[in-house]
Coordinates of C-alpha atoms in Angstrom, one line a residue:
X1 CA 47.7 3.7 -143.9
X2 CA 48.5 1.5 -140.8
X3 CA 51.8 3.4 -140.3
X4 CA 50.3 6.8 -140.8
X5 CA 47.4 6.0 -138.4
X6 CA 50.0 5.1 -135.8
X7 CA 51.9 8.4 -136.3
X8 CA 48.7 10.5 -136.3
X9 CA 47.6 8.8 -133.1
X10 CA 50.9 9.7 -131.5
X11 CA 50.4 13.3 -132.6
X12 CA 46.9 13.4 -131.1
X13 CA 48.0 11.6 -127.9
X14 CA 50.7 14.3 -127.4
X15 CA 48.0 17.0 -127.6
X16 CA 49.8 19.0 -130.2
X17 CA 48.0 21.9 -132.1
X18 CA 45.1 20.8 -134.3
X19 CA 45.2 17.3 -132.7
X20 CA 41.4 17.2 -132.0
X21 CA 40.8 18.6 -135.5
X22 CA 42.8 15.7 -137.0
X23 CA 40.9 13.3 -134.8
X24 CA 37.5 14.5 -136.3
X25 CA 38.7 14.6 -139.9
X26 CA 40.3 11.2 -139.8
X27 CA 37.4 9.6 -138.0
X28 CA 34.8 11.3 -140.3
X29 CA 34.7 8.4 -142.9
X30 CA 33.5 6.1 -140.0
X31 CA 30.8 8.6 -138.9
X32 CA 29.3 9.1 -142.4
X33 CA 27.8 6.3 -144.2
X34 CA 30.3 4.5 -146.5
X35 CA 28.0 4.8 -149.5
X36 CA 27.5 8.5 -148.9
X37 CA 31.2 9.1 -148.3
X38 CA 32.1 7.2 -151.5
X39 CA 29.6 9.3 -153.5
X40 CA 31.1 12.5 -152.0
X41 CA 34.6 11.3 -152.9
X42 CA 33.6 10.5 -156.5
X43 CA 32.0 13.9 -156.8
X44 CA 35.2 15.6 -155.6
X45 CA 37.7 13.3 -157.5
X46 CA 35.7 13.5 -160.8
X47 CA 33.4 16.5 -161.2
X48 CA 35.2 19.0 -159.1
X49 CA 38.6 17.9 -160.3
X50 CA 37.6 18.3 -164.0
X51 CA 36.2 21.7 -163.2
X52 CA 39.3 22.9 -161.5
X53 CA 41.6 21.6 -164.3
X54 CA 39.5 23.1 -167.1
X55 CA 38.4 26.4 -165.5
X56 CA 41.2 27.4 -163.2
X57 CA 44.3 25.6 -164.4
X58 CA 43.3 25.8 -168.1
X59 CA 44.2 22.1 -168.7
X60 CA 41.7 20.5 -170.9
X61 CA 40.5 17.2 -169.6
X62 CA 37.3 15.2 -169.6
X63 CA 38.3 12.5 -167.2
X64 CA 38.3 12.7 -163.5
X65 CA 40.8 11.0 -161.2
X66 CA 38.7 7.9 -160.8
X67 CA 38.1 7.6 -164.5
X68 CA 41.5 8.4 -165.9
X69 CA 43.6 5.2 -166.1
X70 CA 46.7 7.2 -165.2
X71 CA 45.4 8.5 -161.9
X72 CA 42.7 6.0 -160.8
X73 CA 45.0 3.8 -158.8
X74 CA 46.4 6.7 -156.9
X75 CA 42.9 8.0 -156.2
X76 CA 41.7 4.6 -154.9
X77 CA 44.8 4.2 -152.7
X78 CA 44.3 7.7 -151.3
X79 CA 40.6 6.9 -150.6
X80 CA 41.5 3.7 -148.8
X81 CA 44.2 5.2 -146.7
X82 CA 41.8 8.0 -145.6
X83 CA 38.8 5.8 -144.9
X84 CA 41.0 3.3 -143.0
X85 CA 42.2 5.9 -140.5
X86 CA 39.1 5.9 -138.4
X87 CA 39.2 2.8 -136.3
X88 CA 43.0 2.6 -136.2
X89 CA 43.4 6.2 -134.9
X90 CA 40.6 5.6 -132.4
X91 CA 42.1 2.4 -131.0
X92 CA 45.8 3.6 -131.1
X93 CA 45.1 6.9 -129.5
X94 CA 42.9 5.2 -126.9
X95 CA 45.7 2.7 -126.0
X96 CA 48.2 5.6 -125.8
X97 CA 46.0 7.5 -123.4
X98 CA 46.3 4.6 -121.0
X99 CA 50.1 5.0 -120.7
X100 CA 51.2 6.0 -117.2
X101 CA 52.2 9.7 -117.4
X102 CA 54.8 9.1 -114.7
X103 CA 56.7 6.8 -117.0
X104 CA 56.8 9.5 -119.7
X105 CA 57.7 12.3 -117.3
X106 CA 60.6 10.2 -115.9
X107 CA 61.9 9.5 -119.4
X108 CA 61.7 13.2 -120.3
X109 CA 63.7 14.1 -117.1
X110 CA 66.4 11.7 -118.3
X111 CA 66.6 13.6 -121.6
X112 CA 64.6 11.2 -123.8
X113 CA 63.8 12.7 -127.2
X114 CA 60.3 12.5 -128.8
X115 CA 61.5 9.8 -131.2
X116 CA 63.0 7.8 -128.4
X117 CA 59.8 8.1 -126.4
X118 CA 57.8 6.9 -129.4
X119 CA 60.0 3.9 -130.1
X120 CA 61.0 2.8 -126.6
X121 CA 57.9 3.8 -124.5
X122 CA 54.8 4.2 -126.7
X123 CA 55.3 1.3 -129.0
X124 CA 56.0 -1.3 -126.3
X125 CA 53.1 -0.1 -124.2
X126 CA 50.6 -0.4 -127.0
X127 CA 52.2 -3.5 -128.5
X128 CA 49.2 -5.9 -128.0
X129 CA 46.9 -3.4 -129.8
X130 CA 49.6 -3.0 -132.5
X131 CA 49.8 -6.7 -133.1
X132 CA 46.1 -7.2 -133.1
X133 CA 45.6 -4.6 -135.9
X134 CA 48.5 -5.8 -137.8
X135 CA 47.1 -9.4 -137.8
X136 CA 43.7 -8.0 -138.9
X137 CA 45.3 -6.2 -141.8
X138 CA 47.2 -9.3 -142.8
X139 CA 44.0 -11.5 -142.8
X140 CA 42.4 -9.0 -145.2
X141 CA 45.0 -9.4 -147.9
X142 CA 42.7 -11.8 -150.0
X143 CA 39.3 -10.4 -148.8
X144 CA 39.7 -6.7 -148.9
X145 CA 38.0 -5.2 -152.0
X146 CA 39.4 -1.7 -151.3
X147 CA 36.0 -0.2 -151.6
X148 CA 36.0 -0.7 -155.3
X149 CA 32.4 -1.7 -155.4
X150 CA 31.4 1.5 -153.8
X151 CA 33.4 3.5 -156.2
X152 CA 32.9 1.6 -159.4
X153 CA 30.1 -0.9 -158.9
X154 CA 30.7 -4.1 -160.9
X155 CA 32.5 -2.3 -163.7
X156 CA 35.9 -1.6 -162.2
X157 CA 39.0 -1.7 -164.4
X158 CA 40.4 -5.3 -164.2
X159 CA 43.8 -3.7 -163.5
X160 CA 42.4 -2.4 -160.2
X161 CA 40.6 -5.6 -159.1
X162 CA 41.8 -7.2 -155.9
X163 CA 41.1 -10.8 -154.9
X164 CA 38.3 -9.6 -152.6
X165 CA 36.7 -7.5 -155.3
X166 CA 36.9 -10.3 -157.9
X167 CA 35.3 -12.8 -155.5
X168 CA 32.6 -10.4 -154.6
X169 CA 31.7 -9.5 -158.2
X170 CA 31.8 -13.1 -159.4
X171 CA 29.7 -14.3 -156.5
X172 CA 27.0 -11.7 -157.4
X173 CA 27.0 -13.2 -160.9
X174 CA 27.6 -16.9 -160.0
X175 CA 25.2 -19.7 -160.3
X176 CA 24.9 -23.2 -158.7
X177 CA 25.3 -24.7 -162.1
X178 CA 27.5 -22.7 -164.5
X179 CA 25.8 -21.8 -167.8
X180 CA 28.3 -19.2 -169.1
X181 CA 31.8 -18.0 -168.7
X182 CA 31.3 -16.9 -165.0
X183 CA 32.5 -19.4 -162.4
X184 CA 30.0 -21.3 -160.4
X185 CA 29.6 -21.0 -156.6
X186 CA 31.5 -24.3 -156.2
X187 CA 34.5 -22.9 -158.0
X188 CA 34.4 -19.7 -156.0
X189 CA 34.1 -21.7 -152.7
X190 CA 37.1 -23.7 -153.7
X191 CA 39.1 -20.6 -154.4
X192 CA 38.1 -19.2 -151.0
X193 CA 39.2 -22.4 -149.2
X194 CA 42.5 -22.3 -151.0
X195 CA 43.1 -18.7 -150.0
X196 CA 42.2 -19.7 -146.4
X197 CA 44.7 -22.5 -146.5
X198 CA 47.4 -20.0 -147.4
X199 CA 46.4 -17.3 -145.0
X200 CA 45.8 -19.3 -141.9
X201 CA 49.3 -20.6 -141.2
X202 CA 50.8 -17.3 -142.4
X203 CA 48.6 -15.2 -140.1
X204 CA 49.2 -17.5 -137.1
X205 CA 52.9 -17.6 -137.8
X206 CA 53.2 -13.9 -138.0
X207 CA 51.2 -13.4 -134.8
X208 CA 53.4 -15.9 -133.0
X209 CA 56.6 -14.2 -134.1
X210 CA 55.4 -10.7 -133.2
X211 CA 54.2 -11.8 -129.7
X212 CA 57.4 -13.7 -129.1
X213 CA 60.0 -11.3 -130.4
X214 CA 58.1 -8.0 -129.9
X215 CA 59.3 -5.3 -127.4
X216 CA 58.8 -5.8 -123.7
X217 CA 57.3 -3.2 -121.4
X218 CA 60.0 -4.2 -118.9

């Protein structure tokens, strides 16, 4: 999703046909309430999908894409990629719009191709924004629940559960003093601190490497 957002932003920045249409469609998940958008996606992926398969493609099925174990992971990944476009596209395209046009025009006069412009001009000029979003994505490895609670509530298939979703669900069931099989708040807090101990040096190290060895605008 991060890579696709960068490519779509470049397409919009270059003002190619349907660029503004893509901007609206990709930013739509951030305009509409997350709960409403999740309900809309569930309706399309389950009810409408089953209707199309049974009535039009003549393939008998009772399970939608989010309910079928064979397709639910693909459906969740697609939803997360789409809903993650909004802020990324907005920030990337905003950074690209600040690039001096004279630099691009000079490169084009020298015969620079579109790919070369993207790699050697656009990426270096938006590198601080790129690194910031990359670091944010890395920090969410253990906290992102991939919108599973919006799509499944507390009953997601364990095969789909991320660390973030597991901690969220368990904390909603947790107690100060454990009385059953669910972990207590103290155990969940300990898990969170352990994950933080792993992610903090990793995140700072990656940020340092990208800032030190990243492309220069010179």
